[in-house]
Coordinates of C-alpha atoms (C1' of nucleotides) in Angstrom, one line a residue:
Chain A
M2 CA -30.9 265.7 -73.0
N3 CA -28.5 263.5 -71.0
A4 CA -26.6 265.0 -68.1
P5 CA -22.9 265.4 -68.7
H6 CA -21.8 263.0 -66.0
D7 CA -24.0 260.0 -66.9
E8 CA -22.4 256.6 -66.4
N9 CA -23.5 253.7 -68.5
E10 CA -22.0 250.3 -69.3
L11 CA -20.2 251.6 -72.4
I12 CA -18.4 254.3 -70.5
Q13 CA -17.6 252.1 -67.5
R14 CA -16.0 249.6 -69.8
R15 CA -13.8 252.2 -71.3
H16 CA -12.8 253.5 -67.9
A17 CA -11.9 249.9 -67.1
K18 CA -9.8 249.7 -70.2
L19 CA -8.0 252.9 -69.3
A20 CA -7.1 251.5 -65.9
A21 CA -5.9 248.3 -67.5
L22 CA -3.7 250.2 -69.9
R23 CA -2.2 252.2 -67.1
A24 CA -1.6 249.0 -65.0
R25 CA 0.4 247.7 -68.0
G26 CA 2.5 250.9 -68.1
V27 CA 0.9 252.2 -71.2
D28 CA 0.2 256.0 -71.3
P29 CA -3.3 256.3 -72.8
F30 CA -2.8 260.0 -73.3
G31 CA 0.4 260.3 -75.2
S32 CA 2.4 263.3 -76.1
R33 CA 3.7 264.6 -79.4
F34 CA 3.8 262.4 -82.4
P35 CA 5.9 263.3 -85.5
V36 CA 3.4 263.1 -88.4
T37 CA 5.0 262.7 -91.8
H38 CA 1.8 262.5 -93.9
W39 CA -1.8 263.5 -93.8
A40 CA -4.4 260.9 -94.4
G41 CA -6.4 262.9 -96.9
R42 CA -3.3 263.8 -98.9
L43 CA -2.2 260.2 -99.1
T44 CA -5.5 258.8 -100.3
G45 CA -5.9 261.8 -102.5
L46 CA -2.6 261.9 -104.2
L47 CA -1.8 258.2 -104.4
T48 CA -5.1 256.9 -105.9
T49 CA -3.4 255.9 -109.1
A50 CA 0.1 254.9 -107.8
R51 CA 1.4 251.4 -108.6
E52 CA 2.5 249.0 -106.0
E53 CA 6.2 249.8 -106.6
E54 CA 5.6 253.5 -106.3
L55 CA 3.9 252.9 -103.0
K56 CA 7.0 251.1 -101.7
E57 CA 9.2 254.0 -102.7
V58 CA 7.2 256.3 -100.5
G59 CA 8.7 254.4 -97.6
P60 CA 7.4 254.4 -94.0
V61 CA 4.6 256.9 -93.3
S62 CA 3.5 258.2 -89.9
V63 CA -0.1 259.4 -89.5
A64 CA -2.1 260.4 -86.5
G65 CA -5.8 260.7 -85.9
R66 CA -9.0 259.3 -84.5
V67 CA -10.0 255.7 -85.0
L68 CA -13.5 255.7 -86.4
T69 CA -14.2 252.0 -87.0
L70 CA -12.5 248.7 -86.4
R71 CA -13.1 245.5 -88.4
H72 CA -11.7 242.5 -86.6
H73 CA -10.8 239.6 -88.8
G74 CA -9.2 236.9 -86.8
K75 CA -5.5 237.4 -86.5
T76 CA -5.8 240.7 -88.5
C77 CA -7.7 243.9 -88.0
F78 CA -8.7 246.8 -90.2
A79 CA -9.3 250.2 -88.9
T80 CA -10.3 253.6 -90.4
L81 CA -8.2 256.5 -89.1
R82 CA -9.3 260.1 -89.7
D83 CA -7.2 263.2 -89.4
Y84 CA -8.0 266.8 -90.3
T85 CA -7.6 266.1 -94.0
G86 CA -9.4 262.8 -94.5
T87 CA -9.4 259.1 -93.7
I88 CA -7.0 256.2 -94.4
Q89 CA -7.4 252.6 -93.7
L90 CA -5.0 250.8 -91.3
Y91 CA -4.2 247.1 -91.4
A92 CA -2.7 245.4 -88.4
R93 CA -1.5 241.8 -88.2
A94 CA -0.8 239.6 -85.2
D95 CA 2.4 238.3 -86.8
Q96 CA 3.7 241.8 -87.4
L97 CA 2.8 243.4 -84.1
G98 CA 3.3 240.5 -81.6
E99 CA 2.1 241.5 -78.2
E100 CA 1.0 244.9 -79.4
Y101 CA -1.6 243.3 -81.6
G102 CA -3.8 242.6 -78.6
L103 CA -3.8 246.2 -77.6
F104 CA -4.6 247.3 -81.1
T105 CA -7.7 245.1 -81.3
D106 CA -8.7 246.5 -78.0
L107 CA -9.0 250.0 -79.4
D108 CA -12.3 251.7 -79.3
A109 CA -13.9 253.8 -81.9
G110 CA -13.0 257.4 -81.0
D111 CA -9.5 256.7 -79.7
F112 CA -6.6 258.8 -81.0
I113 CA -3.5 256.9 -82.1
G114 CA -0.3 257.5 -84.0
V115 CA 0.7 255.0 -86.6
T116 CA 3.8 254.2 -88.6
G117 CA 3.8 251.7 -91.5
E118 CA 4.1 250.9 -95.1
L119 CA 1.6 251.7 -97.8
F120 CA 0.0 249.0 -99.8
R121 CA -3.1 248.4 -101.7
T122 CA -5.7 245.8 -100.7
R123 CA -7.4 243.3 -102.9
T124 CA -10.2 245.7 -103.4
G125 CA -7.7 248.4 -104.3
E126 CA -7.9 250.6 -101.2
L127 CA -4.8 252.4 -100.2
T128 CA -3.9 251.1 -96.7
I129 CA -1.1 251.4 -94.1
A130 CA 0.3 248.2 -92.9
V131 CA 0.9 249.0 -89.2
K132 CA 4.5 248.5 -88.1
A133 CA 4.3 250.5 -84.9
W134 CA 1.7 252.6 -83.2
T135 CA 1.0 254.5 -80.0
F136 CA -1.9 255.7 -78.0
L137 CA -2.4 259.5 -78.2
A138 CA -5.7 259.8 -76.4
K139 CA -8.2 257.3 -75.1
A140 CA -11.9 258.1 -75.7
L141 CA -14.0 257.4 -72.7
R142 CA -17.3 258.1 -74.3
P143 CA -18.7 256.3 -77.3
L144 CA -19.2 258.3 -80.5
P145 CA -22.7 258.6 -82.1
E146 CA -23.6 256.1 -84.7
K147 CA -21.4 255.8 -87.8
W148 CA -24.3 255.3 -90.2
H149 CA -27.0 257.8 -89.2
G150 CA -24.6 260.3 -87.6
L151 CA -25.9 262.7 -85.0
R152 CA -29.3 264.1 -85.8
D153 CA -30.7 265.5 -82.6
L154 CA -30.5 269.3 -83.0
E155 CA -30.2 270.0 -79.4
T156 CA -27.2 267.7 -79.0
R157 CA -25.7 269.0 -82.2
Y158 CA -25.8 272.6 -81.0
R159 CA -24.8 271.9 -77.5
Q160 CA -22.0 269.5 -78.2
R161 CA -20.8 270.9 -81.5
Y162 CA -17.6 268.9 -81.1
L163 CA -19.6 265.7 -81.6
D164 CA -21.5 267.2 -84.5
L165 CA -18.1 268.0 -86.1
V166 CA -16.7 264.5 -85.4
V167 CA -19.6 262.6 -87.0
N168 CA -21.2 264.8 -89.5
P169 CA -19.0 265.6 -92.5
E170 CA -21.3 268.2 -94.0
V171 CA -20.9 270.2 -90.8
R172 CA -17.1 270.2 -91.1
Q173 CA -17.5 271.3 -94.7
L174 CA -19.9 274.1 -93.8
F175 CA -17.6 275.7 -91.3
R176 CA -14.7 275.4 -93.7
L177 CA -16.9 277.2 -96.2
R178 CA -17.6 279.9 -93.7
S179 CA -13.9 280.4 -93.0
R180 CA -13.1 280.6 -96.7
L181 CA -15.9 283.1 -97.2
V182 CA -14.5 285.5 -94.6
K183 CA -11.0 285.1 -96.0
E184 CA -12.3 285.9 -99.5
L185 CA -14.2 288.8 -98.2
R186 CA -11.1 290.3 -96.7
E187 CA -9.1 289.7 -99.9
F188 CA -11.8 291.3 -102.0
L189 CA -11.9 294.5 -99.9
D190 CA -8.1 294.6 -99.4
A191 CA -7.7 294.5 -103.1
R192 CA -9.9 297.6 -103.4
G193 CA -7.9 299.6 -101.0
F194 CA -10.0 299.1 -97.8
L195 CA -8.2 299.0 -94.5
E196 CA -9.3 296.5 -91.9
V197 CA -9.8 298.1 -88.4
E198 CA -11.1 297.2 -85.0
T199 CA -13.4 299.5 -83.0
P200 CA -14.8 299.1 -79.5
M201 CA -17.1 296.2 -78.7
M202 CA -17.8 297.9 -75.4
Q203 CA -19.3 301.3 -75.9
P204 CA -20.5 303.9 -73.4
I205 CA -23.2 304.9 -75.9
P206 CA -24.5 302.1 -78.1
G207 CA -25.1 303.4 -81.5
G208 CA -25.4 302.6 -85.2
A209 CA -28.5 300.6 -85.2
A210 CA -32.0 300.5 -83.7
A211 CA -31.7 297.7 -81.2
R212 CA -31.7 297.0 -77.5
P213 CA -28.1 296.5 -76.2
F214 CA -26.6 294.2 -73.6
V215 CA -25.3 296.1 -70.5
T216 CA -22.2 295.3 -68.6
H217 CA -20.2 297.2 -65.9
H218 CA -16.6 298.2 -65.7
N219 CA -15.6 298.1 -62.0
T220 CA -12.6 300.4 -61.9
L221 CA -14.3 303.1 -63.9
D222 CA -17.5 302.3 -62.2
L223 CA -19.1 302.7 -65.6
D224 CA -21.9 300.9 -67.4
L225 CA -20.8 299.9 -70.8
Y226 CA -22.9 298.4 -73.6
L227 CA -21.9 295.6 -76.0
R228 CA -22.0 297.2 -79.4
V229 CA -25.1 296.8 -81.6
A230 CA -23.1 298.1 -84.5
P231 CA -19.6 299.6 -85.2
E232 CA -21.1 302.2 -87.5
L233 CA -20.5 305.4 -85.6
Y234 CA -16.8 304.5 -84.8
L235 CA -16.1 303.6 -88.4
K236 CA -17.5 306.9 -89.6
R237 CA -15.3 308.7 -87.1
L238 CA -12.4 307.0 -88.9
V239 CA -13.5 308.3 -92.2
V240 CA -13.5 311.8 -90.6
G241 CA -9.9 311.0 -89.6
G242 CA -9.0 310.4 -93.2
L243 CA -9.2 306.6 -93.4
D244 CA -11.2 306.8 -96.6
R245 CA -11.9 303.1 -97.0
V246 CA -12.3 301.1 -93.8
Y247 CA -14.0 297.8 -92.9
E248 CA -14.5 295.7 -89.8
I249 CA -15.6 292.1 -89.6
N250 CA -16.7 291.1 -86.1
R251 CA -19.5 290.5 -83.7
N252 CA -22.5 292.6 -82.9
F253 CA -24.7 292.0 -79.9
R254 CA -28.4 292.7 -79.8
N255 CA -30.5 291.9 -76.8
E256 CA -33.5 290.7 -78.7
G257 CA -35.4 287.6 -79.7
I258 CA -33.7 284.4 -80.9
S259 CA -35.0 282.8 -84.1
T260 CA -33.8 280.9 -87.2
Q261 CA -32.5 284.2 -88.4
H262 CA -31.3 285.9 -85.1
N263 CA -28.6 285.0 -82.7
P264 CA -27.8 287.4 -79.8
E265 CA -24.3 287.7 -81.1
F266 CA -23.8 287.7 -84.9
T267 CA -21.1 288.5 -87.3
M268 CA -21.3 291.6 -89.4
L269 CA -19.1 293.1 -92.1
E270 CA -19.3 296.9 -92.2
F271 CA -17.4 299.0 -94.7
Y272 CA -17.3 302.6 -95.6
Q273 CA -16.1 304.2 -98.8
A274 CA -15.5 308.0 -99.0
Y275 CA -16.6 309.9 -102.1
A276 CA -19.1 307.2 -103.0
D277 CA -22.9 306.9 -102.7
Y278 CA -25.3 304.0 -102.2
G279 CA -25.5 303.4 -106.0
D280 CA -21.8 302.6 -106.0
L281 CA -22.3 300.2 -103.2
M282 CA -25.0 298.3 -105.1
E283 CA -22.5 297.6 -107.8
L284 CA -19.9 296.7 -105.3
T285 CA -22.3 294.4 -103.5
E286 CA -23.2 292.6 -106.7
A287 CA -19.5 292.1 -107.5
L288 CA -18.8 290.9 -104.0
V289 CA -21.6 288.4 -103.6
C290 CA -21.0 287.1 -107.1
H291 CA -17.3 286.7 -106.4
L292 CA -18.0 284.7 -103.3
A293 CA -20.6 282.5 -105.0
Q294 CA -18.2 281.9 -107.9
I295 CA -15.3 281.0 -105.7
L296 CA -17.1 279.0 -103.1
L297 CA -19.9 277.3 -105.1
G298 CA -18.4 277.6 -108.6
S299 CA -21.6 279.1 -109.9
L300 CA -23.8 282.1 -109.9
T301 CA -26.9 280.0 -109.4
L302 CA -27.7 278.5 -106.1
A303 CA -30.5 276.6 -104.4
Y304 CA -31.7 277.9 -101.1
Q305 CA -34.2 275.7 -99.3
G306 CA -35.8 274.5 -102.5
E307 CA -35.8 277.9 -104.2
Q308 CA -33.6 278.4 -107.3
V309 CA -31.8 281.7 -107.2
D310 CA -29.8 283.3 -110.0
L311 CA -27.2 285.8 -108.9
T312 CA -26.3 287.1 -112.3
P313 CA -26.2 290.9 -112.2
P314 CA -27.6 293.4 -112.5
W315 CA -30.1 292.8 -109.7
R316 CA -33.6 294.1 -109.5
R317 CA -34.0 297.5 -107.8
L318 CA -37.3 297.9 -106.1
G319 CA -38.6 301.1 -104.6
F320 CA -39.9 300.7 -101.0
F321 CA -43.1 302.5 -101.8
D322 CA -43.4 301.1 -105.3
A323 CA -43.3 297.6 -103.8
L324 CA -45.9 298.5 -101.2
A325 CA -48.2 300.1 -103.9
E326 CA -47.9 296.9 -105.9
V327 CA -49.0 294.5 -103.1
L328 CA -51.5 296.9 -101.6
Q329 CA -53.0 297.6 -105.0
T330 CA -53.2 301.3 -104.2
D331 CA -51.1 304.4 -104.5
V332 CA -48.9 305.0 -101.5
S333 CA -46.1 307.5 -100.7
P334 CA -44.5 309.2 -97.8
R335 CA -47.3 311.8 -98.1
T336 CA -50.1 309.3 -97.6
E337 CA -52.2 310.5 -94.6
A338 CA -51.5 308.9 -91.3
S339 CA -55.1 307.7 -90.9
R340 CA -55.0 306.0 -94.3
V341 CA -51.7 304.3 -93.3
R342 CA -53.2 303.1 -90.1
Q343 CA -56.2 301.8 -92.0
L344 CA -53.9 299.8 -94.4
A345 CA -51.9 298.4 -91.6
A346 CA -54.9 297.3 -89.6
A347 CA -56.3 295.7 -92.8
A348 CA -53.1 293.7 -93.1
G349 CA -53.4 292.5 -89.5
I350 CA -50.5 294.6 -88.2
S351 CA -50.9 295.7 -84.5
V352 CA -51.5 299.4 -84.6
E353 CA -50.6 301.4 -81.6
Q354 CA -52.5 304.6 -80.9
D355 CA -49.7 307.0 -81.7
A356 CA -47.5 304.7 -84.0
P357 CA -45.7 306.9 -86.5
S358 CA -46.5 306.2 -90.1
A359 CA -43.0 305.1 -90.8
K360 CA -43.2 302.2 -88.3
L361 CA -46.4 301.1 -90.0
W362 CA -44.9 301.2 -93.4
K363 CA -42.1 299.1 -92.1
G364 CA -44.5 296.6 -90.7
L365 CA -46.5 296.5 -93.9
F366 CA -43.3 296.0 -95.9
E367 CA -42.0 293.1 -93.7
K368 CA -45.3 291.4 -93.7
L369 CA -46.3 291.8 -97.3
V370 CA -43.2 292.4 -99.4
E371 CA -40.3 290.6 -97.8
P372 CA -41.8 287.1 -98.2
T373 CA -41.9 287.6 -101.9
L374 CA -38.3 288.6 -102.4
I375 CA -36.7 285.5 -103.8
R376 CA -34.4 286.7 -106.5
P377 CA -31.7 289.2 -105.5
T378 CA -33.4 292.5 -104.9
F379 CA -32.2 295.9 -103.8
V380 CA -35.0 297.5 -102.0
V381 CA -34.3 301.2 -102.3
E382 CA -35.5 304.6 -100.9
F383 CA -36.7 303.9 -97.4
P384 CA -38.7 306.4 -95.4
I385 CA -36.2 308.9 -93.9
E386 CA -37.7 308.3 -90.4
L387 CA -36.5 304.7 -90.5
S388 CA -33.0 305.8 -91.4
P389 CA -31.7 308.4 -88.9
L390 CA -28.1 308.0 -90.0
S391 CA -28.5 308.2 -93.7
K392 CA -28.6 311.0 -96.2
R393 CA -31.8 312.3 -97.7
N394 CA -32.5 311.3 -101.3
R395 CA -31.4 314.2 -103.5
D396 CA -34.7 314.0 -105.4
N397 CA -37.2 313.3 -102.6
P398 CA -36.2 314.5 -99.1
A399 CA -38.8 312.2 -97.5
L400 CA -36.8 309.2 -98.6
A401 CA -33.3 308.0 -97.6
E402 CA -30.6 307.1 -100.1
R403 CA -30.6 303.6 -98.7
F404 CA -31.0 300.0 -99.9
E405 CA -31.4 296.7 -98.3
L406 CA -30.5 293.5 -100.2
F407 CA -32.8 290.5 -100.0
V408 CA -32.0 287.1 -101.5
A409 CA -34.2 284.1 -101.0
R410 CA -36.2 286.1 -98.4
L411 CA -33.1 286.7 -96.3
E412 CA -32.1 290.2 -95.6
V413 CA -28.4 290.1 -96.3
A414 CA -27.2 293.7 -96.5
N415 CA -28.2 297.2 -95.5
A416 CA -26.5 300.3 -96.9
Y417 CA -26.9 304.0 -97.4
T418 CA -25.2 307.2 -98.4
E419 CA -24.1 308.5 -95.0
L420 CA -25.5 311.7 -93.5
N421 CA -22.5 314.0 -93.2
D422 CA -24.3 317.2 -92.2
P423 CA -23.7 317.6 -88.5
E424 CA -26.6 319.9 -87.9
E425 CA -29.1 317.6 -89.5
Q426 CA -27.5 314.6 -87.7
L427 CA -28.1 316.3 -84.4
A428 CA -31.7 317.1 -85.3
R429 CA -32.3 313.5 -86.3
F430 CA -30.7 312.2 -83.0
K431 CA -33.0 314.5 -81.1
Q432 CA -36.0 313.2 -82.9
Q433 CA -34.8 309.6 -82.0
A434 CA -34.3 310.8 -78.4
A435 CA -37.9 312.0 -78.4
E436 CA -39.1 308.5 -79.5
R437 CA -37.0 307.0 -76.8
E438 CA -38.7 309.3 -74.3
R439 CA -42.0 307.9 -75.6
G440 CA -40.8 304.4 -74.8
D441 CA -39.2 303.1 -77.9
E442 CA -36.3 301.2 -76.5
E443 CA -34.8 300.6 -79.9
A444 CA -34.6 304.3 -80.8
H445 CA -31.1 305.6 -81.4
W446 CA -29.1 307.2 -78.6
L447 CA -27.7 310.7 -78.9
D448 CA -24.0 310.5 -79.4
R449 CA -22.6 314.0 -79.1
D450 CA -19.0 313.1 -79.8
F451 CA -20.1 311.5 -83.1
V452 CA -21.9 314.8 -84.0
R453 CA -18.7 316.7 -83.0
S454 CA -16.7 314.5 -85.3
L455 CA -19.0 315.4 -88.2
E456 CA -18.5 319.0 -87.3
Y457 CA -14.8 318.6 -88.3
G458 CA -16.1 317.4 -91.7
M459 CA -16.8 314.0 -93.1
P460 CA -16.5 313.6 -96.8
P461 CA -19.5 312.2 -98.7
T462 CA -19.4 308.5 -97.8
A463 CA -21.4 305.4 -98.5
G464 CA -21.5 302.6 -95.9
E465 CA -22.8 299.1 -95.8
G466 CA -23.4 296.2 -93.4
I467 CA -23.5 292.6 -94.6
G468 CA -24.7 289.9 -92.3
I469 CA -22.1 287.2 -92.6
D470 CA -24.1 284.5 -90.9
R471 CA -27.0 285.0 -93.3
L472 CA -24.6 285.0 -96.3
V473 CA -23.3 281.7 -95.1
M474 CA -26.8 280.4 -94.6
L475 CA -27.5 281.4 -98.2
L476 CA -24.4 279.9 -99.8
G477 CA -24.5 276.8 -97.5
D478 CA -28.3 276.3 -98.1
L479 CA -29.0 276.1 -94.4
P480 CA -32.4 277.0 -92.8
S481 CA -31.2 278.2 -89.4
I482 CA -28.6 280.7 -88.3
R483 CA -27.8 278.1 -85.6
D484 CA -26.5 275.9 -88.4
V485 CA -23.8 278.4 -89.4
I486 CA -22.7 279.5 -85.9
L487 CA -20.4 277.0 -84.1
F488 CA -21.9 277.6 -80.7
P489 CA -25.3 279.2 -81.0
Q490 CA -26.9 280.6 -77.9
L491 CA -29.1 278.1 -76.0
R492 CA -30.5 278.0 -72.6
P493 CA -28.1 276.3 -70.2
E494 CA -28.2 272.6 -70.0
T495 CA -30.1 271.3 -66.9
E496 CA -28.8 268.6 -64.7
S497 CA -31.6 266.1 -64.3
Chain B
rG13 C1' -43.3 286.7 -74.5
rA14 C1' -47.7 283.6 -77.1
rG15 C1' -49.4 279.1 -79.9
rC16 C1' -48.4 274.3 -81.9
rC17 C1' -45.2 269.9 -81.9
rG18 C1' -41.3 266.9 -79.7
rU19 C1' -38.2 264.4 -75.5
rU20 C1' -38.2 255.9 -75.5
rA21 C1' -31.0 252.0 -75.0
rG22 C1' -24.5 255.3 -76.3
rC23 C1' -26.7 256.8 -81.6
rU24 C1' -30.9 256.5 -85.3
rC25 C1' -35.8 255.3 -84.6
rA26 C1' -40.4 251.8 -83.9
rG27 C1' -44.1 250.8 -80.2
rU28 C1' -47.8 250.1 -76.2
rA29 C1' -56.2 251.7 -78.1
rG30 C1' -53.3 251.8 -69.7
rG31 C1' -51.0 245.5 -67.9
rU32 C1' -43.4 248.4 -66.5
rA33 C1' -40.9 248.1 -74.0
rG34 C1' -38.4 246.5 -79.4
rA35 C1' -35.2 247.0 -84.0
rG36 C1' -30.6 248.5 -86.6
rC37 C1' -25.9 250.3 -85.4
rA38 C1' -22.7 250.5 -81.1
rC39 C1' -21.2 247.2 -76.8
rC40 C1' -19.7 242.0 -74.5
rU41 C1' -18.2 236.5 -75.4
rG42 C1' -16.5 232.9 -79.1
rC43 C1' -14.8 231.8 -84.4
rC44 C1' -12.4 234.0 -88.6
rU45 C1' -4.9 236.4 -91.8
rU46 C1' -7.1 241.6 -97.5
rU47 C1' -12.1 243.5 -94.6
rU48 C1' -14.7 248.1 -95.4
rA49 C1' -22.4 249.5 -93.1
rA50 C1' -17.0 242.7 -92.8
rG51 C1' -19.3 238.0 -91.6
rC52 C1' -21.2 233.8 -88.4
rA53 C1' -23.0 232.1 -83.4
rG54 C1' -24.4 233.6 -78.6
rG55 C1' -25.3 237.6 -74.9
rG56 C1' -25.9 242.2 -71.9
rG57 C1' -28.0 247.0 -71.8
rG58 C1' -33.8 251.4 -70.4
rU59 C1' -35.9 255.1 -63.2
rC60 C1' -39.7 255.6 -71.8
rG61 C1' -37.2 264.2 -70.0
rG62 C1' -38.8 265.7 -64.5
rU63 C1' -42.6 266.2 -60.6
rG64 C1' -47.5 265.5 -59.2
rG65 C1' -52.5 263.6 -60.3
rU66 C1' -56.3 259.9 -62.1
rU67 C1' -56.2 254.4 -61.8
rC68 C1' -56.0 247.9 -58.9
rG69 C1' -52.0 249.3 -62.3
rA70 C1' -49.1 255.0 -66.1
rU71 C1' -43.9 255.1 -70.7
rC72 C1' -49.1 255.7 -72.7
rC73 C1' -54.5 259.7 -69.9
rC74 C1' -54.4 264.8 -67.1
rA75 C1' -51.7 269.1 -64.8
rC76 C1' -47.4 271.7 -63.9
rC77 C1' -42.1 272.1 -64.9
rA78 C1' -37.4 271.7 -67.9
rC79 C1' -35.1 271.6 -72.5
rG80 C1' -35.5 271.7 -77.9
rG81 C1' -38.0 272.6 -82.8
rC82 C1' -41.4 275.4 -85.8
rU83 C1' -44.8 279.7 -86.3
rC84 C1' -46.0 284.5 -84.5
rA85 C1' -44.1 289.0 -82.0
rC86 C1' -39.1 292.0 -82.0
rC87 C1' -34.9 292.7 -84.9
rA88 C1' -30.3 292.1 -88.8

RNA sequence: GAGCCGUUAGCUCAGUAGGUAGAGCACCUGCCUUUUAAGCAGGGGGUCGGUGGUUCGAUCCCACCACGGCUCACCA
């Protein structure tokens, strides 16, 4: 990694050019420029126009970054790019006079504003014959190479602006992400959901089993935690009569970083009163298919070499059924603890002395089942101990009415019928508190106000969280969460 | 946190079985009035991630450090 203040010949030359411009009275960092046309619209809309029609358009003004210059004696071609696309510029010494010298002295990366007439070159490319132009911003650093782009992952993540300038697929991806979130909102709005915002800084971090970040409010002299989930606040809103709510925003978890984990990540959580987890499976199928259809134009997608068909209905796989299958033996919540320990040890899972069976089931599931979940699969009926906020299954109280959605090995969603019995919720919290006592830093905290809210009555409700970053990874066919987050978390750059 | 791999010119990459390094693009000079990875001729540019060690000599071997990637652990 190069230090940010390095000086090399290329940069020094550009500084010299900058000084020379100023000495001539040219402002290398111009101000506003009235744009009449966008490059991408011009080249897009006028591909078939005849020469006379181009003339009728009259003078056009475009602004953007110069990407390449092709000097050709007393003429010069340049490629200009703005937010919408690129267009070619054509400058002639006999048209621009003294200005021509300045134009040919442009560097790749400079921002300019240009006014001129449209014409078509011999090879048919729509081009602006430059009549007048102005500096909008001088680039003092050279851009990465036009042909190979920027490959170095570290530089791409640290200097995302460069990645965006030179790698078109990256620009595309973040537009896809933006459209996905917009479509998500429209989908939920159309079904009567209300978008809300709940605290990111919480005195009691709740709603997920995860270690929080701590911060401190000076005036209140109070430790606050960045939220690990909005869940408990959203359910309070359901108590308050907001029957359908959702929130799309960041969660923060103070845990490891990997290709699937960033310390801050974006989550959609939504709650629907009078529904259960079965309703949400159908809603989830509709939602994901809608997004795929709109964004990819298809219900089939390729993720890292795997073909995935999203056509519903999706497979529903019982948590213990899946384990029984891979373990080749009958297992259930009633399997004796010693047997569970034996199975976990055989699978190479670290077995702590007093690890509860549920934790071992979870370990076995993650190690043996998750890697096989390619096609869209709702894993249903988790051990109740792993789901302290969800309702017991009406047919088997050892299981939760819960599902997790896996697609192409990615865990994309987690949902359950919400526990709305305040007494049982309190008991479950106390059980978690006991595990916290025993050193489980990820066990849930006891939130008494949340229990109090349930005591006022929460209608039967189903709730779901969808990891937006992972959904974007899936639809964008990207291997790392860092590829779908504009500024992923990295260690600070060191000055060498 | 552990293991493995990587770090060479602005960018993308070669390379040196230890004798201080090359290419393409970019850059500089000259020529060129419809080019488009423009072309032609010439030229400049590197503390080979950092610090130590071994050696007559280290970019190359060794150790430590930094940053990154992958896998594992933890989680979503």
